[in-house]
Coordinates of C-alpha atoms and ligand atoms in Angstrom, one line a residue:
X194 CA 0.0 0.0 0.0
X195 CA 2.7 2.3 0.6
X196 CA 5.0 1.9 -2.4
X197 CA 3.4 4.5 -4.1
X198 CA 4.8 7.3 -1.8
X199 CA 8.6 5.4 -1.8
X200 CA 7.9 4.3 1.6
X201 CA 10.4 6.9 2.8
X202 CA 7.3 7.8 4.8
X203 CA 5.0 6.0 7.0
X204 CA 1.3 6.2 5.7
X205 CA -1.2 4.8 8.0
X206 CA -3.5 2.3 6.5
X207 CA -6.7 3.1 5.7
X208 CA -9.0 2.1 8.9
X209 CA -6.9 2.1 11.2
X210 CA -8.6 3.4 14.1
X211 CA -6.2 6.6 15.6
X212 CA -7.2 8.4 12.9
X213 CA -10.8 10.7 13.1
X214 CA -13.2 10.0 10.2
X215 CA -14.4 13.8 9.2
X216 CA -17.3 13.7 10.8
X217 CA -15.8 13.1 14.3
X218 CA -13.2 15.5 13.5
X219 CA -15.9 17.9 12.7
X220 CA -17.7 17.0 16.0
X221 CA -14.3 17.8 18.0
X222 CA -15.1 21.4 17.4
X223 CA -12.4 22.3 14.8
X224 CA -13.9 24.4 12.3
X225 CA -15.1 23.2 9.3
X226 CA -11.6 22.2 7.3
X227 CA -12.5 18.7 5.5
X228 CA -8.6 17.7 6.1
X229 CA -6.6 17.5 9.0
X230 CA -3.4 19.6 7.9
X231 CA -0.3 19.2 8.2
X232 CA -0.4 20.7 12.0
X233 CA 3.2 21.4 13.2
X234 CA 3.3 23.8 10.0
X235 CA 0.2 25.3 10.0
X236 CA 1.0 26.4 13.3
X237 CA 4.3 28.5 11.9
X238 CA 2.0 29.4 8.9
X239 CA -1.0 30.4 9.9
X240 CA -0.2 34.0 11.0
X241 CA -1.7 36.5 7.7
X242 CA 1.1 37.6 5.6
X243 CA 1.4 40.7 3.6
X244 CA 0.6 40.3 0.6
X245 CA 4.3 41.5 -0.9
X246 CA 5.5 38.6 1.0
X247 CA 7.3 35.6 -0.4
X248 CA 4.4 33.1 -0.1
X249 CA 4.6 29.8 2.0
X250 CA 3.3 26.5 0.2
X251 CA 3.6 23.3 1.6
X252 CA 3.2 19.8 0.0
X253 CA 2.8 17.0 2.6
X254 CA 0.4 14.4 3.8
X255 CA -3.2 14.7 4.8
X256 CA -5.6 12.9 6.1
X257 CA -9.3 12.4 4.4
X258 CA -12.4 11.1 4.7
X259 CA -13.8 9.3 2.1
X260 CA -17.1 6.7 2.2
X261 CA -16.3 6.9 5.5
X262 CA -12.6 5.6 5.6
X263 CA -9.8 7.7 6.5
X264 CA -7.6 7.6 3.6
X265 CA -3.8 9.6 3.3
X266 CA -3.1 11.2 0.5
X267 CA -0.6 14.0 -0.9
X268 CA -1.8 17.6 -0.3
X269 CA -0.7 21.2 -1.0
X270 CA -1.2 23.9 1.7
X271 CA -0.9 27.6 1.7
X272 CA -0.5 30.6 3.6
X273 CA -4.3 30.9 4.8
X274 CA -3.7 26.8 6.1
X275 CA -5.9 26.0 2.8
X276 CA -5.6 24.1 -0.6
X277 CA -3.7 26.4 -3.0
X278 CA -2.7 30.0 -3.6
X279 CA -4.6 32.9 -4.6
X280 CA -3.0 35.9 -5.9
X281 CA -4.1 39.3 -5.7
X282 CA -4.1 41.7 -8.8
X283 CA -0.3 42.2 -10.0
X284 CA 0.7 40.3 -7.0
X285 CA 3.7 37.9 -8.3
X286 CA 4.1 34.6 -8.2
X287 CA 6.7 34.5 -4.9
X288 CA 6.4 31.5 -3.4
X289 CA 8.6 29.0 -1.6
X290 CA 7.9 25.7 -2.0
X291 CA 8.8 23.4 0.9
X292 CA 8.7 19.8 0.7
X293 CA 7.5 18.1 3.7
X294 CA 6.2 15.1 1.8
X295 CA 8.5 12.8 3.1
X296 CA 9.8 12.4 -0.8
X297 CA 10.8 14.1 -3.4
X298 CA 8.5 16.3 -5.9
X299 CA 8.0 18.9 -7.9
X300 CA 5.0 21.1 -8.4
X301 CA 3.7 22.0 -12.3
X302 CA 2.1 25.7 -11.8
X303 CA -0.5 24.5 -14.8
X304 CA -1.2 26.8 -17.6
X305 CA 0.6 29.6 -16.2
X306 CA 3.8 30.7 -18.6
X307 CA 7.0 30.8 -16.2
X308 CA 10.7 30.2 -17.8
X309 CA 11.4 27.1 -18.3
X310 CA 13.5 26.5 -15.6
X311 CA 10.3 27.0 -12.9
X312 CA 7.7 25.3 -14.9
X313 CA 7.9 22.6 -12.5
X314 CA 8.4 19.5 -14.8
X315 CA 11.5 17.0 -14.0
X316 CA 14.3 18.2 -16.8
X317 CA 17.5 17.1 -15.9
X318 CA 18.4 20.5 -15.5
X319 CA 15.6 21.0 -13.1
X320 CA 15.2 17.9 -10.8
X321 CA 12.5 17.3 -8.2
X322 CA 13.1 18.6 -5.1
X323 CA 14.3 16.3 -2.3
X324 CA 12.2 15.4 0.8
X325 CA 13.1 18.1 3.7
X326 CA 14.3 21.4 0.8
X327 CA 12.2 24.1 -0.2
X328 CA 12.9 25.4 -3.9
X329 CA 11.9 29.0 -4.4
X330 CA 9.9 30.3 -7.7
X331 CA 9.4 33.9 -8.5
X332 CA 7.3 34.9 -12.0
X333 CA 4.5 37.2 -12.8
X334 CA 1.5 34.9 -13.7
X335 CA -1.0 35.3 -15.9
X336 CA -4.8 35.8 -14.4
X337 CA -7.6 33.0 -14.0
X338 CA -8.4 29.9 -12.9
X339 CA -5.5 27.8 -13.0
X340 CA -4.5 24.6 -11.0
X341 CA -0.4 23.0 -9.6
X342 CA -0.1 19.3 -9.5
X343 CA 2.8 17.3 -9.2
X344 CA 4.8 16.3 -12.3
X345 CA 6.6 13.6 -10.1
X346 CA 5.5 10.0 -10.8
X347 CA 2.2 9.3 -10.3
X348 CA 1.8 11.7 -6.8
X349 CA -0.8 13.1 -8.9
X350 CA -3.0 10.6 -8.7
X351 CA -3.0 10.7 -4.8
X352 CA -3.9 14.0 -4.5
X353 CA -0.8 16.2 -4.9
X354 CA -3.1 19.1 -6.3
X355 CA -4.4 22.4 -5.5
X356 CA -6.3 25.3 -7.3
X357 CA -4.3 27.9 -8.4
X358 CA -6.6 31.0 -8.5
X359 CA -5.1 34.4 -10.2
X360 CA -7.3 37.4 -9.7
X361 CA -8.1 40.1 -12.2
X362 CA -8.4 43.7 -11.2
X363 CA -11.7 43.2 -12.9
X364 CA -12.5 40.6 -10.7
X365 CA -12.2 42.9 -8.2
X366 CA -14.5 45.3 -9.1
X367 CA -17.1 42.4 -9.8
X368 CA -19.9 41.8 -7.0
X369 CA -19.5 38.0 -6.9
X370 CA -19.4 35.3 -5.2
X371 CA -16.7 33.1 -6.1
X372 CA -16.8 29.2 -5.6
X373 CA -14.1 26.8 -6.3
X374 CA -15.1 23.4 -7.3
X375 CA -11.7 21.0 -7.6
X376 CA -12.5 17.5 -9.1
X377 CA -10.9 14.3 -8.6
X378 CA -11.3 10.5 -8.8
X379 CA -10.2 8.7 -5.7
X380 CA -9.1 4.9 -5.1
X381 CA -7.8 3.6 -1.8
X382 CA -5.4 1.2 -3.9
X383 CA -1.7 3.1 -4.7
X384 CA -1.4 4.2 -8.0
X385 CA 1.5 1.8 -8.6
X386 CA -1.2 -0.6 -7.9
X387 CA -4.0 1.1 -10.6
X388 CA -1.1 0.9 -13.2
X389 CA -0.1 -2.6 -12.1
X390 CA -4.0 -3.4 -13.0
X391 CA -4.3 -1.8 -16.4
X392 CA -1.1 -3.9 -17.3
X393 CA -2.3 -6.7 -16.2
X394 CA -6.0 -7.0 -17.2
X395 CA -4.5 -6.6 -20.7
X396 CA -2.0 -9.1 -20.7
X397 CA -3.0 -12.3 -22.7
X398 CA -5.2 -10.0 -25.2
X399 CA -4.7 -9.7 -28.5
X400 CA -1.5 -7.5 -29.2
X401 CA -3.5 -5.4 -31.7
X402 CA -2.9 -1.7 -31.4
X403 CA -5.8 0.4 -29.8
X404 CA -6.8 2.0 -33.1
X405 CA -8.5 0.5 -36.3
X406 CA -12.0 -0.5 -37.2
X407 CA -14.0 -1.1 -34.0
X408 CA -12.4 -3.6 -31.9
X409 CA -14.4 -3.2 -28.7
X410 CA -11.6 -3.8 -26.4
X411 CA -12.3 -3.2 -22.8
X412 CA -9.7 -2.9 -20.5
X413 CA -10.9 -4.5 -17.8
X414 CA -13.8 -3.8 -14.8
X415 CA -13.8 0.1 -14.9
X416 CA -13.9 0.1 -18.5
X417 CA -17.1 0.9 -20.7
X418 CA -18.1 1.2 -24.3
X419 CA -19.7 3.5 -25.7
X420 CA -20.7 4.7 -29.4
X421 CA -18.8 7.4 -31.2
X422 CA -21.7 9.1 -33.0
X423 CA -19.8 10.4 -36.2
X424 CA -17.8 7.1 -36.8
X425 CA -20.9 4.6 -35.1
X426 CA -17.3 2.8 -33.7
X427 CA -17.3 1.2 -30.0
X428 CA -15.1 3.9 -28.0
X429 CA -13.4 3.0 -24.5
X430 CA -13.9 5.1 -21.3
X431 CA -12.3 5.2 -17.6
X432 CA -9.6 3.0 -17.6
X433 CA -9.7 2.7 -13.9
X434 CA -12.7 1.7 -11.9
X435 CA -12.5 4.4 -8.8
X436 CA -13.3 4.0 -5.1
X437 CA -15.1 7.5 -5.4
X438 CA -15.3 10.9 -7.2
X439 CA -14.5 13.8 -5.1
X440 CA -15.5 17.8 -5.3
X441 CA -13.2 19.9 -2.9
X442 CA -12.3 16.5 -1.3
X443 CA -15.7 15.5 -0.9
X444 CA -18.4 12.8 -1.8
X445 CA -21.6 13.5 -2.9
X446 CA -23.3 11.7 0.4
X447 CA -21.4 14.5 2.2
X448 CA -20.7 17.5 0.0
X449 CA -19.8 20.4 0.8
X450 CA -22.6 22.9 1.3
X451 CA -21.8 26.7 0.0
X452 CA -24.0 29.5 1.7
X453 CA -25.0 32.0 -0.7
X454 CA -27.1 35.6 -1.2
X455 CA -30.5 34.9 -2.9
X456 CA -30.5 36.9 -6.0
X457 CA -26.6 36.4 -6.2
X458 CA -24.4 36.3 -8.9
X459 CA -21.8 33.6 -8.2
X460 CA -18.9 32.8 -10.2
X461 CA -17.9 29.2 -10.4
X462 CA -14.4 28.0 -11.0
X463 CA -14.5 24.8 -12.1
X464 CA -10.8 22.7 -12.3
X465 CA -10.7 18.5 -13.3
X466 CA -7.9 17.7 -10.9
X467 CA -8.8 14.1 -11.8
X468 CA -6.0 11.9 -13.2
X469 CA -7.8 9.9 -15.6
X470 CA -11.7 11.2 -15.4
X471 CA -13.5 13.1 -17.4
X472 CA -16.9 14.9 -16.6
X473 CA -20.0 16.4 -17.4
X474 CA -20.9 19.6 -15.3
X475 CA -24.3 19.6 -14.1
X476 CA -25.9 22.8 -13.3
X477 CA -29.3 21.5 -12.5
X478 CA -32.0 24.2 -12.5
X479 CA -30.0 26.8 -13.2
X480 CA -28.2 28.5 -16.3
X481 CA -24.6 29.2 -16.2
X482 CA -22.6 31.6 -18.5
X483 CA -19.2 30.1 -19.3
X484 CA -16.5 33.5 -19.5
X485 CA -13.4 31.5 -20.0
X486 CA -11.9 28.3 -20.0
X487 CA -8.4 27.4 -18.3
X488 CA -7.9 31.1 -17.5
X489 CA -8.5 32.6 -20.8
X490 CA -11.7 34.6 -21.5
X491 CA -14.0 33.4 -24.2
X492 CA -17.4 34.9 -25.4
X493 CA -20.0 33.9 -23.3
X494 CA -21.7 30.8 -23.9
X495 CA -24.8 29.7 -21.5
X496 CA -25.5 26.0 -20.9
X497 CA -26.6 23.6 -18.1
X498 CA -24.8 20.9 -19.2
X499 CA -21.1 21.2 -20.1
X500 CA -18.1 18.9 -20.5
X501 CA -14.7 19.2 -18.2
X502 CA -12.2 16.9 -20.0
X503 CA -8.7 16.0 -17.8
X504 CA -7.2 19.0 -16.4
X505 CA -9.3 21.6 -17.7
X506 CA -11.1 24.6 -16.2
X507 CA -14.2 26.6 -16.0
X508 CA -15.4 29.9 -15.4
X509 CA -18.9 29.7 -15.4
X510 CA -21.3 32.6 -14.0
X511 CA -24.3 32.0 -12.3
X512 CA -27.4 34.1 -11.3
X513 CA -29.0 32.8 -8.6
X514 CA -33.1 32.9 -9.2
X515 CA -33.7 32.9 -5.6
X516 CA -33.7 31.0 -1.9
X517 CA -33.3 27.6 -3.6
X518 CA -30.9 24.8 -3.0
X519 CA -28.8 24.1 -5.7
X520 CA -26.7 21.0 -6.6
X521 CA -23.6 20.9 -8.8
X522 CA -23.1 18.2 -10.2
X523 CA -20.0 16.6 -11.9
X524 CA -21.3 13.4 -13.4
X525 CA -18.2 10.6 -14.7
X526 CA -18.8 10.3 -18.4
X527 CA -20.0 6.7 -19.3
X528 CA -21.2 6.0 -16.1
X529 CA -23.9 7.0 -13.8
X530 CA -21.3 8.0 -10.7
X531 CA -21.4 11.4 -9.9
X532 CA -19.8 14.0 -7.0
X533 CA -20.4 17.5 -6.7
X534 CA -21.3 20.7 -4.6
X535 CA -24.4 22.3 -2.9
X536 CA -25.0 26.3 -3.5
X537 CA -27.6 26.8 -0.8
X538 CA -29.1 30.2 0.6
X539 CA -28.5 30.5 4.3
X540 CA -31.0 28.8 6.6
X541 CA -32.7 26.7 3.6
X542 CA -32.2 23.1 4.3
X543 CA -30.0 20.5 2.1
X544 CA -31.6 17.0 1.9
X545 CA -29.4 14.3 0.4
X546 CA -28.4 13.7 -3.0
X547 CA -28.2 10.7 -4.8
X548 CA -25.1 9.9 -5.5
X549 CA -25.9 8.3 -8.8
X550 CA -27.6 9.4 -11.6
X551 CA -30.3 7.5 -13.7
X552 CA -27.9 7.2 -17.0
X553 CA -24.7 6.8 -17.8
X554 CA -23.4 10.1 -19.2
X555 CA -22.3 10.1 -22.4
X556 CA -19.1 10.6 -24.0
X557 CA -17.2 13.9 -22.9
X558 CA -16.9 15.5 -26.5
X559 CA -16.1 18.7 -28.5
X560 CA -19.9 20.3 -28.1
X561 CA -18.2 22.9 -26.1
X562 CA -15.7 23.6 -28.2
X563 CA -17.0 23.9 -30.9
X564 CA -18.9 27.1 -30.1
X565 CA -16.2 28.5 -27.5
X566 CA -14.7 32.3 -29.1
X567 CA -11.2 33.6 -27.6
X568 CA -12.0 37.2 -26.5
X569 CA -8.5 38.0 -27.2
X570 CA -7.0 35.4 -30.3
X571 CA -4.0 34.9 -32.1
X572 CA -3.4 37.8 -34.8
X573 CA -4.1 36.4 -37.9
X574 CA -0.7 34.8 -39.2
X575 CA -0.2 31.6 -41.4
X576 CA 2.3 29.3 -39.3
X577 CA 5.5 29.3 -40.0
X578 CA 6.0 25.3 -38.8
X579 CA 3.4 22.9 -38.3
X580 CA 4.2 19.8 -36.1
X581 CA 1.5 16.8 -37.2
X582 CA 1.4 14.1 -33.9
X583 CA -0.1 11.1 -34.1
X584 CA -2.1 10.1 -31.1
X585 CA -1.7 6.2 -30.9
X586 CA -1.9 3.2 -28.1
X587 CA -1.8 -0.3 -27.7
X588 CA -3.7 -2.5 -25.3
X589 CA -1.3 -5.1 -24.5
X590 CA 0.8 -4.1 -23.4
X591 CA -0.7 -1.5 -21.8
X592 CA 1.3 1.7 -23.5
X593 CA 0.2 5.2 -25.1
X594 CA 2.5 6.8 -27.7
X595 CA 3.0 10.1 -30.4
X596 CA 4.4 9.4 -33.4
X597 CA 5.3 6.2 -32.3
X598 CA 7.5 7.0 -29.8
X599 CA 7.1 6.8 -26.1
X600 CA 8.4 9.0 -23.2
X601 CA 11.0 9.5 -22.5
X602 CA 12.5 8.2 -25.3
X603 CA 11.6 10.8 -28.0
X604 CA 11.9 13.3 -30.7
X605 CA 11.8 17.0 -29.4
X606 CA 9.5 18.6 -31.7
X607 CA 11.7 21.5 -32.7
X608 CA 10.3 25.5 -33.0
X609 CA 11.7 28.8 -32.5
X610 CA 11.7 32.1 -31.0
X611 CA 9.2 34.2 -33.1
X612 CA 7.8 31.5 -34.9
X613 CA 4.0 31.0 -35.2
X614 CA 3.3 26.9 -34.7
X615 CA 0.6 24.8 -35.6
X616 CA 0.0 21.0 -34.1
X617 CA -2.0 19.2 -35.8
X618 CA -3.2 16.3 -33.4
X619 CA -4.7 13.1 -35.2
X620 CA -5.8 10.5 -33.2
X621 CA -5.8 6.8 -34.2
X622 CA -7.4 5.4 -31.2
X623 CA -10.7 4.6 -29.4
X624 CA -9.6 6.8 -26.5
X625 CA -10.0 10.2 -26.0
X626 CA -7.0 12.5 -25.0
X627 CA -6.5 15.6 -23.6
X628 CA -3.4 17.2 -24.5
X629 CA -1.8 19.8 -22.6
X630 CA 1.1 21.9 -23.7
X631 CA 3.6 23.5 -21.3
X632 CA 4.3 27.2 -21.0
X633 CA 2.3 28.6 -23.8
X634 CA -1.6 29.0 -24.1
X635 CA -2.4 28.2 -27.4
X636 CA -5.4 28.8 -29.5
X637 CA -8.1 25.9 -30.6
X638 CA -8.1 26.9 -35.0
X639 CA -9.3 23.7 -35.9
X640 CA -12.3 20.7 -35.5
X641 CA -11.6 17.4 -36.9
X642 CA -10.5 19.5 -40.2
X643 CA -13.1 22.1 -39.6
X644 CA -11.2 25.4 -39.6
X645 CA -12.2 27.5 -36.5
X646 CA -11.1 30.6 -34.6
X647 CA -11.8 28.8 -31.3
X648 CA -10.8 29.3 -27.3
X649 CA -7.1 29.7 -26.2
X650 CA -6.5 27.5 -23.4
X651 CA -3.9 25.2 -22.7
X652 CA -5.6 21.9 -22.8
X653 CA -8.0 20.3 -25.4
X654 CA -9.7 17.0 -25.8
X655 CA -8.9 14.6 -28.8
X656 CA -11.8 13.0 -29.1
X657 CA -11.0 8.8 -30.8
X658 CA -10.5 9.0 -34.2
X659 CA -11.0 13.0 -34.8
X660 CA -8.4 15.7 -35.1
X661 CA -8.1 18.7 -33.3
X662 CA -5.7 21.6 -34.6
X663 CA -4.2 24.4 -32.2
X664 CA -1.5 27.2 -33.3
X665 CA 0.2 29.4 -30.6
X666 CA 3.7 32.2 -30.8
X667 CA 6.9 30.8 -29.8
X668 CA 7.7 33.6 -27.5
X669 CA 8.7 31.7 -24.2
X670 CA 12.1 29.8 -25.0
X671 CA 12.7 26.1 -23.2
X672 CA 12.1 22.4 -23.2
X673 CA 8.3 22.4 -22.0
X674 CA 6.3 19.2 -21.9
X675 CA 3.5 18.3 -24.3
X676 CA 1.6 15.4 -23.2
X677 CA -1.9 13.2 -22.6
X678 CA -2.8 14.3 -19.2
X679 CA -4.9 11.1 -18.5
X680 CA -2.1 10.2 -16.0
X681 CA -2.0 6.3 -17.3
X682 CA -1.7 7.3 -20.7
X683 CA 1.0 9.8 -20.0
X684 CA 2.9 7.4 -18.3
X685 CA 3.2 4.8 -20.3
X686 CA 4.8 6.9 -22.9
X687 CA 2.6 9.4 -24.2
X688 CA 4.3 12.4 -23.7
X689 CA 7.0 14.5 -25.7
X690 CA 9.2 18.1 -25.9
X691 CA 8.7 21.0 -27.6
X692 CA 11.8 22.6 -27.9
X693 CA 13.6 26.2 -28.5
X694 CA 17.2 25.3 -30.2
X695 CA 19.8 26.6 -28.0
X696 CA 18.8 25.5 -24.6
X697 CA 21.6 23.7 -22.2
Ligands
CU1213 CU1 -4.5 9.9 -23.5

């Protein structure tokens, strides 16, 4: 159980009965933190810093409850003693990063555009940090909703994740109410263990490559099928068959209930930490206006129903009609799990959700997309390189690759300084992928062919079999990462470099 953390430090098992479950750690008077922090820190932390401060972030171990078992995972702590860091307007990123873990790590400040050299990935000329250091980083970041997760391993997967919230000056002027709502997908087996699983429930099939004319190939107990409507082929969904689906390191049965003004506007911030889930956002009875998408403003678009692929974000606004109660939901695509939030005015009570819907959701897709406008795009500019990736995968063994190649044993795509690029992202499989590039936002110009002056984000889905085209300026010189950020795929080889010439 405790490989997954290098066994360099002692996890307690789940159950074992020193620890509180939530519940009686909520009835011991503490206020209303879900997690029990890392408490011989907090206590030098918890003092309110100026804001021109060097900021204090700490990633360690926590303790949480989920379906009523304590389970330890990974967590990153601030200066208030929360999740995360929030910046104020022109406030820089100044922040020492001390790693209390009890192994070594390194934090990926996703979608924001450092150098290179803090981007947080494991170069060899950046190397995690050990257990015990603290690594300083220092960068003005860009505004939004953005998240930091580990790059190390598979910590990820075990919680290592935090929002990473960048105000506007706009935001603030703006009378709202903001809500974060983190996602993640939870198992109380390590991840070593998850990946152990995928391996071997696909050992003894067929060694035919995930791609190709409809072999329904599940992968095992938490895999489903489901039809891809424009090519009427089987797809494959959720790899991994999860404990539980957390929002804001909560269940459904017992989520976490936000108090807000009737007649409110609130603004939700919406961030899939999950490592390998996808979701559909539920707004229920209400109609939310989505004004940007991983940090970058687009024109608004309502909807009650929208997709969150791996590692994206949402900034949805939402009016509230009145006293009601309102549920969140984040349903798991291809299955009827879902987790979630409650928005509730003050004194109205919550009766329980159920923490399943009546249909399996379907496929996470490009409907979004498709109709998402940057408020600020690219200047018109034919590209000056265009890199084409194939997006391909086997099942047996289980292993994920571009252009045939898999990580870390690649081909940097190369670009330079000035250039305009264009990726061109074909995918030959009956997964979908979302792929995130490192230290640039880019902008989404083309649909499965379609041209389109889409969003600028930094992550968008692949759906199996389509094609999704996204052009960006080379203007931040480095090796950055470009990879699947479904966890499992990324590490089993699909991940590469994009790289400025020149770099030692
Ligand atoms: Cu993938």
């Amino acid at each position: 159980m405790e490989t997954a953390h290098n066994g360099k430090t002692p996890l307690r098992e789940s159950g074992k009965p020193t620890l509180l479950t939530r519940r009686q750690f909520l009835a011991s008077g503490v206020a209303m933190a879900v997690t029990i922090p890392f408490l011989p820190i907090m206590s030098a932390t918890a003092a309110p810093e100026p804001r021109t401060a060097k900021l204090r972030l700490t990633a360690g171990i926590r303790t949480l409850a989920v379906n009523g078992k304590p389970a330890q995972v990974f967590g990153l702590i601030g200066p208030n003693g929360k999740p995360g860091i929030t910046l104020s307007p022109g406030e820089r990123f100044h922040v020492d990063l001390v790693n209390r873990a009890g192994t070594s790590t390194i934090i990926h400040w996703h979608g924001q555009l450092p150098p290179w050299t803090q981007d947080g990935f494991p170069w060899p000329q950046t190397p995690p940090i050990p257990a015990g250091d603290t690594h300083s980083y220092d960068y003005a970041p860009i505004g939004g909703t953005f998240w930091m997760h580990s790059h190390q391993g598979m910590q990820e997967q075990s919680l290592m994740t935090a929002p990473l919230i960048v105000h506007s000056a706009e935001d603030m002027r703006n009378d709202r109410q903001e809500v974060v709502l983190m996602l993640h997908d939870f198992s109380f087996q390590t991840p070593d263990e998850l990946l152990a699983g995928l391996n071997k429930a696909n050992r003894g099939q067929s060694p035919m490559p995930k791609s190709g004319m409809g072999n329904d190939m599940n992968m095992g107990s938490g895999s489903m099928g489901a039809m891809n409507m424009e090519s009427g082929m089987a797809m494959d969904l959720n790899d991994i068959d999860y404990d539980a689906f957390l929002a804001n390191d909560r269940t459904l049965a017992d989520p976490e209930v936000i108090r807000t003004e009737p007649g409110g506007r609130v603004q939700l911030r919406l961030i899939n930490a999950a490592s390998a889930t996808q979701f559909w956002i539920d707004l229920g009875a209400l109609t939310g206006t989505v004004v940007a998408v991983d940090g970058h403003p687009v024109r608004p678009v309502r909807g009650t129903r929208l997709p969150l692929a791996i590692a994206q974000r949402l900034d949805v606004l939402i009016d509230l009609p009145g006293k009601g109660v309102y549920p969140i939901v984040a349903q798991v695509e291809g299955k009827r799990a879902r987790t979630g939030i409650v928005l509730a005015a003050s004194g109205a009570p919550v009766s329980r959700l159920a923490a399943e819907a009546g249909e399996n959701a379907p496929p996470v897709d490009l409907s979004l997309e498709g109709r998402l406008e940057a408020v600020a795009p690219l200047a018109p500019r034919a590209p000056d390189v265009t890199h084409r990736v194939i997006l391909a995968g086997a099942m047996a063994p289980y292993a994920w690759s571009l252009n045939g190649e898999y990580w870390p044993n690649v081909t940097p795509l190369m670009i330079a300084t000035g250039q305009r690029v264009a990726i061109e992202m074909l995918n030959h499989t009956m997964m979908p992928h979302p792929m995130h590039l490192h230290g640039h936002a880019f902008q989404v110009v083309a649909i499965n062919g379609a041209p389109l002056a889409g969003a600028v984000r930094d992550t968008v889905l692949v759906p199996p079999m389509g094609s999704v085209t996204i052009a960006f300026d080379a203007d931040n010189p480095g090796r950055w990462a470009f990879h699947c950020h479904n966890l499992y795929h990324m590490m089993t080889g699909m991940m590469t470099e994009v790289r400025y010439p020149g770099i030692i």
